[in-house]
Amino acid sequence: MPAWILDSVVLIDWFCGRPGVAPYVRSMIEGEQEGAFSTISEIELWQGLRPGEEEAHEALLECLERVPLDRAIARRAGALRREHGLSNLSLPDAAIAATAAVTGRRLLTRNTKHFECLTETISIEFYTK
């Protein structure tokens, strides 16, 4: 079973109760699979919180590994944006994808629009809602 880097949409979908993501996140919460997230995803998650959601979000994040941005991830993210075009790959998405690539994990997302251009470059698994 792969170790995962979770795109921000995975965390959002989990809290919105979207069924497509549930088997993945449950397996990570139960310790059957390894899950991690980029600092970028944490920023994106926390910017959208509503009052009263903090504890539930923090509890999930505690079950996962936080991967901070570092030099290798920054350089890989920059290279991905150069290779795929600045207008085709946002800085946050490039940083999340680079986190997966540098750590040797598989990126989990349902966001085909933003990550489909990377399927030849990094390991990605797309799920549906």
Tab-separated table of N, CA and C in Angstrom:
chain	number	residue	atom	x	y	z
A	1	MET	N	0.830	-1.186	0.000
A	1	MET	CA	0.000	0.000	0.000
A	1	MET	C	0.871	1.244	0.000
A	2	PRO	N	0.463	2.254	-0.769
A	2	PRO	CA	1.306	3.453	-0.860
A	2	PRO	C	1.198	4.334	0.379
A	3	ALA	N	2.245	5.088	0.584
A	3	ALA	CA	2.188	6.176	1.559
A	3	ALA	C	1.695	7.390	0.782
A	4	TRP	N	0.839	8.165	1.375
A	4	TRP	CA	0.160	9.249	0.672
A	4	TRP	C	0.625	10.626	1.103
A	5	ILE	N	0.594	11.548	0.154
A	5	ILE	CA	0.568	12.984	0.429
A	5	ILE	C	-0.833	13.419	0.040
A	6	LEU	N	-1.531	14.043	0.955
A	6	LEU	CA	-2.901	14.446	0.704
A	6	LEU	C	-2.955	15.858	0.147
A	7	ASP	N	-3.608	16.002	-0.977
A	7	ASP	CA	-3.892	17.326	-1.507
A	7	ASP	C	-4.883	17.997	-0.559
A	8	SER	N	-4.944	19.291	-0.592
A	8	SER	CA	-5.858	20.046	0.273
A	8	SER	C	-7.299	19.610	0.086
A	9	VAL	N	-7.682	19.273	-1.134
A	9	VAL	CA	-9.064	18.884	-1.413
A	9	VAL	C	-9.445	17.599	-0.674
A	10	VAL	N	-8.477	16.746	-0.381
A	10	VAL	CA	-8.759	15.522	0.378
A	10	VAL	C	-9.257	15.893	1.778
A	11	LEU	N	-8.558	16.798	2.416
A	11	LEU	CA	-8.937	17.225	3.762
A	11	LEU	C	-10.296	17.920	3.751
A	12	ILE	N	-10.512	18.764	2.770
A	12	ILE	CA	-11.787	19.475	2.653
A	12	ILE	C	-12.919	18.485	2.394
A	13	ASP	N	-12.693	17.543	1.469
A	13	ASP	CA	-13.728	16.555	1.151
A	13	ASP	C	-14.080	15.695	2.360
A	14	TRP	N	-13.087	15.351	3.156
A	14	TRP	CA	-13.335	14.553	4.360
A	14	TRP	C	-14.290	15.291	5.305
A	15	PHE	N	-14.023	16.581	5.517
A	15	PHE	CA	-14.859	17.355	6.431
A	15	PHE	C	-16.228	17.672	5.853
A	16	CYS	N	-16.344	17.627	4.536
A	16	CYS	CA	-17.650	17.843	3.892
A	16	CYS	C	-18.432	16.537	3.765
A	17	GLY	N	-17.831	15.425	4.156
A	17	GLY	CA	-18.520	14.145	4.132
A	17	GLY	C	-18.651	13.518	2.758
A	18	ARG	N	-17.763	13.857	1.836
A	18	ARG	CA	-17.820	13.274	0.491
A	18	ARG	C	-17.352	11.824	0.561
A	19	PRO	N	-18.170	10.893	0.082
A	19	PRO	CA	-17.891	9.469	0.275
A	19	PRO	C	-16.672	8.930	-0.466
A	20	GLY	N	-16.277	9.540	-1.566
A	20	GLY	CA	-15.156	9.019	-2.339
A	20	GLY	C	-13.836	9.021	-1.594
A	21	VAL	N	-13.680	9.936	-0.674
A	21	VAL	CA	-12.428	10.059	0.058
A	21	VAL	C	-12.417	9.235	1.343
A	22	ALA	N	-13.598	8.850	1.815
A	22	ALA	CA	-13.719	8.201	3.124
A	22	ALA	C	-12.847	6.957	3.298
A	23	PRO	N	-12.812	6.012	2.343
A	23	PRO	CA	-11.975	4.822	2.569
A	23	PRO	C	-10.489	5.151	2.743
A	24	TYR	N	-10.021	6.128	2.019
A	24	TYR	CA	-8.612	6.517	2.126
A	24	TYR	C	-8.315	7.097	3.506
A	25	VAL	N	-9.108	8.087	3.908
A	25	VAL	CA	-8.837	8.773	5.177
A	25	VAL	C	-9.066	7.834	6.357
A	26	ARG	N	-10.120	7.013	6.301
A	26	ARG	CA	-10.352	6.064	7.394
A	26	ARG	C	-9.147	5.137	7.568
A	27	SER	N	-8.588	4.660	6.460
A	27	SER	CA	-7.446	3.747	6.562
A	27	SER	C	-6.230	4.439	7.184
A	28	MET	N	-6.116	5.743	6.992
A	28	MET	CA	-5.013	6.482	7.607
A	28	MET	C	-5.279	6.722	9.087
A	29	ILE	N	-6.509	7.077	9.424
A	29	ILE	CA	-6.870	7.299	10.830
A	29	ILE	C	-6.674	6.018	11.635
A	30	GLU	N	-7.010	4.877	11.033
A	30	GLU	CA	-6.889	3.588	11.705
A	30	GLU	C	-5.472	3.022	11.656
A	31	GLY	N	-4.543	3.731	11.035
A	31	GLY	CA	-3.152	3.313	10.995
A	31	GLY	C	-2.828	2.225	9.988
A	32	GLU	N	-3.742	1.948	9.079
A	32	GLU	CA	-3.502	0.919	8.069
A	32	GLU	C	-2.629	1.435	6.933
A	33	GLN	N	-2.685	2.736	6.681
A	33	GLN	CA	-1.872	3.367	5.653
A	33	GLN	C	-1.247	4.627	6.229
A	34	GLU	N	-0.140	5.027	5.631
A	34	GLU	CA	0.534	6.250	6.061
A	34	GLU	C	0.008	7.438	5.276
A	35	GLY	N	-0.334	8.492	5.987
A	35	GLY	CA	-0.790	9.714	5.346
A	35	GLY	C	0.003	10.904	5.829
A	36	ALA	N	0.225	11.840	4.933
A	36	ALA	CA	0.960	13.056	5.260
A	36	ALA	C	0.365	14.211	4.468
A	37	PHE	N	0.702	15.421	4.877
A	37	PHE	CA	0.221	16.602	4.175
A	37	PHE	C	1.309	17.653	4.165
A	38	SER	N	1.271	18.474	3.152
A	38	SER	CA	2.201	19.585	3.015
A	38	SER	C	1.756	20.744	3.900
A	39	THR	N	2.702	21.530	4.323
A	39	THR	CA	2.393	22.759	5.046
A	39	THR	C	1.437	23.626	4.225
A	40	ILE	N	1.575	23.598	2.911
A	40	ILE	CA	0.692	24.361	2.026
A	40	ILE	C	-0.763	23.921	2.213
A	41	SER	N	-0.995	22.613	2.289
A	41	SER	CA	-2.362	22.122	2.501
A	41	SER	C	-2.909	22.582	3.843
A	42	GLU	N	-2.044	22.624	4.830
A	42	GLU	CA	-2.488	23.092	6.145
A	42	GLU	C	-2.924	24.556	6.073
A	43	ILE	N	-2.181	25.364	5.340
A	43	ILE	CA	-2.564	26.771	5.155
A	43	ILE	C	-3.922	26.854	4.465
A	44	GLU	N	-4.073	26.093	3.376
A	44	GLU	CA	-5.335	26.135	2.626
A	44	GLU	C	-6.505	25.645	3.470
A	45	LEU	N	-6.270	24.643	4.287
A	45	LEU	CA	-7.328	24.128	5.145
A	45	LEU	C	-7.746	25.160	6.187
A	46	TRP	N	-6.780	25.726	6.882
A	46	TRP	CA	-7.093	26.646	7.975
A	46	TRP	C	-7.699	27.953	7.485
A	47	GLN	N	-7.420	28.346	6.251
A	47	GLN	CA	-8.010	29.602	5.780
A	47	GLN	C	-9.517	29.478	5.563
A	48	GLY	N	-10.011	28.246	5.386
A	48	GLY	CA	-11.431	28.062	5.135
A	48	GLY	C	-12.250	27.593	6.322
A	49	LEU	N	-11.636	27.512	7.498
A	49	LEU	CA	-12.365	27.040	8.681
A	49	LEU	C	-13.474	27.991	9.101
A	50	ARG	N	-14.537	27.392	9.583
A	50	ARG	CA	-15.620	28.165	10.191
A	50	ARG	C	-15.496	28.011	11.703
A	51	PRO	N	-16.017	28.971	12.448
A	51	PRO	CA	-15.949	28.873	13.908
A	51	PRO	C	-16.504	27.534	14.395
A	52	GLY	N	-15.776	26.910	15.323
A	52	GLY	CA	-16.197	25.644	15.898
A	52	GLY	C	-15.634	24.410	15.209
A	53	GLU	N	-14.938	24.581	14.091
A	53	GLU	CA	-14.391	23.437	13.354
A	53	GLU	C	-12.942	23.107	13.721
A	54	GLU	N	-12.333	23.936	14.516
A	54	GLU	CA	-10.904	23.806	14.793
A	54	GLU	C	-10.527	22.445	15.385
A	55	GLU	N	-11.259	21.999	16.389
A	55	GLU	CA	-10.901	20.745	17.074
A	55	GLU	C	-10.949	19.544	16.137
A	56	ALA	N	-11.980	19.450	15.328
A	56	ALA	CA	-12.102	18.321	14.399
A	56	ALA	C	-10.971	18.330	13.382
A	57	HIS	N	-10.619	19.500	12.902
A	57	HIS	CA	-9.528	19.596	11.932
A	57	HIS	C	-8.193	19.231	12.574
A	58	GLU	N	-7.963	19.739	13.759
A	58	GLU	CA	-6.708	19.440	14.462
A	58	GLU	C	-6.598	17.957	14.766
A	59	ALA	N	-7.704	17.316	15.131
A	59	ALA	CA	-7.682	15.881	15.428
A	59	ALA	C	-7.266	15.069	14.205
A	60	LEU	N	-7.775	15.424	13.039
A	60	LEU	CA	-7.362	14.705	11.825
A	60	LEU	C	-5.890	14.946	11.524
A	61	LEU	N	-5.472	16.185	11.594
A	61	LEU	CA	-4.078	16.500	11.272
A	61	LEU	C	-3.104	15.781	12.204
A	62	GLU	N	-3.517	15.541	13.441
A	62	GLU	CA	-2.658	14.820	14.386
A	62	GLU	C	-2.461	13.360	13.985
A	63	CYS	N	-3.352	12.809	13.184
A	63	CYS	CA	-3.236	11.421	12.703
A	63	CYS	C	-2.304	11.306	11.505
A	64	LEU	N	-1.897	12.439	10.964
A	64	LEU	CA	-1.105	12.480	9.742
A	64	LEU	C	0.248	13.122	10.011
A	65	GLU	N	1.172	12.886	9.106
A	65	GLU	CA	2.491	13.512	9.222
A	65	GLU	C	2.483	14.856	8.504
A	66	ARG	N	2.983	15.871	9.162
A	66	ARG	CA	3.134	17.197	8.557
A	66	ARG	C	4.510	17.255	7.892
A	67	VAL	N	4.539	17.602	6.610
A	67	VAL	CA	5.804	17.717	5.882
A	67	VAL	C	6.060	19.197	5.602
A	68	PRO	N	7.024	19.777	6.293
A	68	PRO	CA	7.318	21.194	6.070
A	68	PRO	C	8.024	21.408	4.733
A	69	LEU	N	7.891	22.604	4.224
A	69	LEU	CA	8.609	22.957	3.006
A	69	LEU	C	10.096	23.056	3.325
A	70	ASP	N	10.908	22.568	2.415
A	70	ASP	CA	12.348	22.688	2.579
A	70	ASP	C	12.973	23.010	1.225
A	71	ARG	N	14.273	23.054	1.190
A	71	ARG	CA	14.991	23.433	-0.028
A	71	ARG	C	14.686	22.484	-1.184
A	72	ALA	N	14.707	21.189	-0.940
A	72	ALA	CA	14.472	20.215	-2.014
A	72	ALA	C	13.055	20.350	-2.575
A	73	ILE	N	12.073	20.536	-1.703
A	73	ILE	CA	10.695	20.693	-2.154
A	73	ILE	C	10.541	22.009	-2.921
A	74	ALA	N	11.134	23.070	-2.420
A	74	ALA	CA	11.052	24.365	-3.103
A	74	ALA	C	11.647	24.282	-4.507
A	75	ARG	N	12.792	23.656	-4.624
A	75	ARG	CA	13.433	23.544	-5.936
A	75	ARG	C	12.628	22.677	-6.882
A	76	ARG	N	12.081	21.578	-6.369
A	76	ARG	CA	11.275	20.694	-7.217
A	76	ARG	C	9.990	21.390	-7.651
A	77	ALA	N	9.367	22.145	-6.750
A	77	ALA	CA	8.148	22.895	-7.091
A	77	ALA	C	8.442	23.916	-8.188
A	78	GLY	N	9.544	24.612	-8.064
A	78	GLY	CA	9.930	25.580	-9.100
A	78	GLY	C	10.163	24.908	-10.438
A	79	ALA	N	10.820	23.765	-10.401
A	79	ALA	CA	11.069	23.023	-11.648
A	79	ALA	C	9.760	22.556	-12.279
A	80	LEU	N	8.827	22.075	-11.464
A	80	LEU	CA	7.537	21.637	-11.993
A	80	LEU	C	6.797	22.786	-12.667
A	81	ARG	N	6.841	23.955	-12.064
A	81	ARG	CA	6.170	25.117	-12.667
A	81	ARG	C	6.844	25.528	-13.964
A	82	ARG	N	8.164	25.476	-14.004
A	82	ARG	CA	8.876	25.786	-15.259
A	82	ARG	C	8.503	24.790	-16.349
A	83	GLU	N	8.498	23.490	-15.996
A	83	GLU	CA	8.231	22.430	-16.969
A	83	GLU	C	6.803	22.461	-17.502
A	84	HIS	N	5.848	22.783	-16.649
A	84	HIS	CA	4.440	22.676	-17.020
A	84	HIS	C	3.766	24.020	-17.282
A	85	GLY	N	4.478	25.096	-17.049
A	85	GLY	CA	3.933	26.425	-17.310
A	85	GLY	C	3.314	27.042	-16.077
A	86	LEU	N	3.652	28.289	-15.852
A	86	LEU	CA	3.175	28.993	-14.662
A	86	LEU	C	1.656	29.103	-14.639
A	87	SER	N	1.036	29.202	-15.803
A	87	SER	CA	-0.424	29.325	-15.837
A	87	SER	C	-1.120	27.966	-15.734
A	88	ASN	N	-0.383	26.878	-15.887
A	88	ASN	CA	-0.971	25.540	-15.821
A	88	ASN	C	-0.857	24.891	-14.449
A	89	LEU	N	0.049	25.380	-13.628
A	89	LEU	CA	0.285	24.776	-12.321
A	89	LEU	C	0.531	25.883	-11.304
A	90	SER	N	-0.408	26.032	-10.371
A	90	SER	CA	-0.281	27.087	-9.359
A	90	SER	C	0.875	26.779	-8.413
A	91	LEU	N	1.329	27.805	-7.740
A	91	LEU	CA	2.400	27.626	-6.764
A	91	LEU	C	2.010	26.653	-5.651
A	92	PRO	N	0.809	26.776	-5.046
A	92	PRO	CA	0.437	25.795	-4.017
A	92	PRO	C	0.385	24.366	-4.548
A	93	ASP	N	-0.195	24.175	-5.731
A	93	ASP	CA	-0.278	22.824	-6.290
A	93	ASP	C	1.109	22.278	-6.618
A	94	ALA	N	1.981	23.129	-7.115
A	94	ALA	CA	3.351	22.693	-7.405
A	94	ALA	C	4.061	22.274	-6.116
A	95	ALA	N	3.854	23.024	-5.030
A	95	ALA	CA	4.492	22.681	-3.757
A	95	ALA	C	3.957	21.365	-3.208
A	96	ILE	N	2.659	21.124	-3.328
A	96	ILE	CA	2.068	19.868	-2.859
A	96	ILE	C	2.580	18.701	-3.697
A	97	ALA	N	2.599	18.869	-5.011
A	97	ALA	CA	3.114	17.814	-5.894
A	97	ALA	C	4.590	17.550	-5.628
A	98	ALA	N	5.356	18.598	-5.433
A	98	ALA	CA	6.778	18.444	-5.141
A	98	ALA	C	6.996	17.723	-3.820
A	99	THR	N	6.136	17.980	-2.850
A	99	THR	CA	6.230	17.282	-1.565
A	99	THR	C	6.065	15.787	-1.774
A	100	ALA	N	5.100	15.408	-2.602
A	100	ALA	CA	4.911	13.983	-2.918
A	100	ALA	C	6.147	13.416	-3.604
A	101	ALA	N	6.642	14.121	-4.597
A	101	ALA	CA	7.784	13.626	-5.363
A	101	ALA	C	9.038	13.484	-4.504
A	102	VAL	N	9.345	14.499	-3.728
A	102	VAL	CA	10.573	14.494	-2.930
A	102	VAL	C	10.526	13.453	-1.814
A	103	THR	N	9.354	13.242	-1.245
A	103	THR	CA	9.236	12.275	-0.143
A	103	THR	C	8.961	10.848	-0.630
A	104	GLY	N	8.784	10.681	-1.940
A	104	GLY	CA	8.540	9.346	-2.492
A	104	GLY	C	7.155	8.807	-2.188
A	105	ARG	N	6.220	9.709	-1.966
A	105	ARG	CA	4.843	9.306	-1.672
A	105	ARG	C	3.964	9.536	-2.894
A	106	ARG	N	2.788	8.943	-2.852
A	106	ARG	CA	1.811	9.096	-3.919
A	106	ARG	C	0.855	10.227	-3.543
A	107	LEU	N	0.585	11.123	-4.493
A	107	LEU	CA	-0.336	12.228	-4.259
A	107	LEU	C	-1.762	11.726	-4.396
A	108	LEU	N	-2.586	12.002	-3.403
A	108	LEU	CA	-4.001	11.651	-3.428
A	108	LEU	C	-4.803	12.926	-3.618
A	109	THR	N	-5.674	12.936	-4.635
A	109	THR	CA	-6.495	14.102	-4.941
A	109	THR	C	-7.682	13.687	-5.794
A	110	ARG	N	-8.679	14.536	-5.875
A	110	ARG	CA	-9.717	14.353	-6.893
A	110	ARG	C	-9.628	15.477	-7.917
A	111	ASN	N	-8.651	16.324	-7.752
A	111	ASN	CA	-8.507	17.523	-8.566
A	111	ASN	C	-7.771	17.221	-9.879
A	112	THR	N	-8.480	16.621	-10.802
A	112	THR	CA	-7.860	16.287	-12.098
A	112	THR	C	-7.483	17.545	-12.866
A	113	LYS	N	-8.273	18.582	-12.753
A	113	LYS	CA	-8.002	19.816	-13.503
A	113	LYS	C	-6.609	20.371	-13.199
A	114	HIS	N	-6.226	20.373	-11.939
A	114	HIS	CA	-4.945	20.974	-11.559
A	114	HIS	C	-3.763	20.019	-11.628
A	115	PHE	N	-4.004	18.714	-11.503
A	115	PHE	CA	-2.882	17.784	-11.396
A	115	PHE	C	-2.728	16.810	-12.565
A	116	GLU	N	-3.690	16.778	-13.464
A	116	GLU	CA	-3.604	15.815	-14.560
A	116	GLU	C	-2.340	16.002	-15.396
A	117	CYS	N	-1.861	17.216	-15.510
A	117	CYS	CA	-0.652	17.480	-16.294
A	117	CYS	C	0.588	16.825	-15.676
A	118	LEU	N	0.489	16.365	-14.442
A	118	LEU	CA	1.649	15.801	-13.747
A	118	LEU	C	1.674	14.274	-13.716
A	119	THR	N	0.697	13.621	-14.334
A	119	THR	CA	0.607	12.162	-14.213
A	119	THR	C	1.812	11.434	-14.802
A	120	GLU	N	2.521	12.043	-15.719
A	120	GLU	CA	3.731	11.431	-16.280
A	120	GLU	C	4.955	11.738	-15.421
A	121	THR	N	4.817	12.678	-14.496
A	121	THR	CA	5.946	13.171	-13.711
A	121	THR	C	5.995	12.597	-12.304
A	122	ILE	N	4.841	12.516	-11.646
A	122	ILE	CA	4.786	12.015	-10.274
A	122	ILE	C	3.680	10.979	-10.146
A	123	SER	N	3.710	10.230	-9.079
A	123	SER	CA	2.690	9.214	-8.815
A	123	SER	C	1.461	9.885	-8.197
A	124	ILE	N	0.318	9.739	-8.874
A	124	ILE	CA	-0.923	10.386	-8.431
A	124	ILE	C	-2.054	9.373	-8.487
A	125	GLU	N	-2.924	9.435	-7.502
A	125	GLU	CA	-4.171	8.675	-7.551
A	125	GLU	C	-5.329	9.649	-7.413
A	126	PHE	N	-6.247	9.570	-8.379
A	126	PHE	CA	-7.432	10.410	-8.358
A	126	PHE	C	-8.609	9.591	-7.830
A	127	TYR	N	-9.397	10.171	-6.969
A	127	TYR	CA	-10.634	9.536	-6.506
A	127	TYR	C	-11.789	10.408	-6.984
A	128	THR	N	-12.990	9.904	-6.907
A	128	THR	CA	-14.166	10.670	-7.291
A	128	THR	C	-14.964	11.025	-6.051
A	129	LYS	N	-15.835	12.011	-6.194
A	129	LYS	CA	-16.639	12.468	-5.052
A	129	LYS	C	-17.368	11.321	-4.445
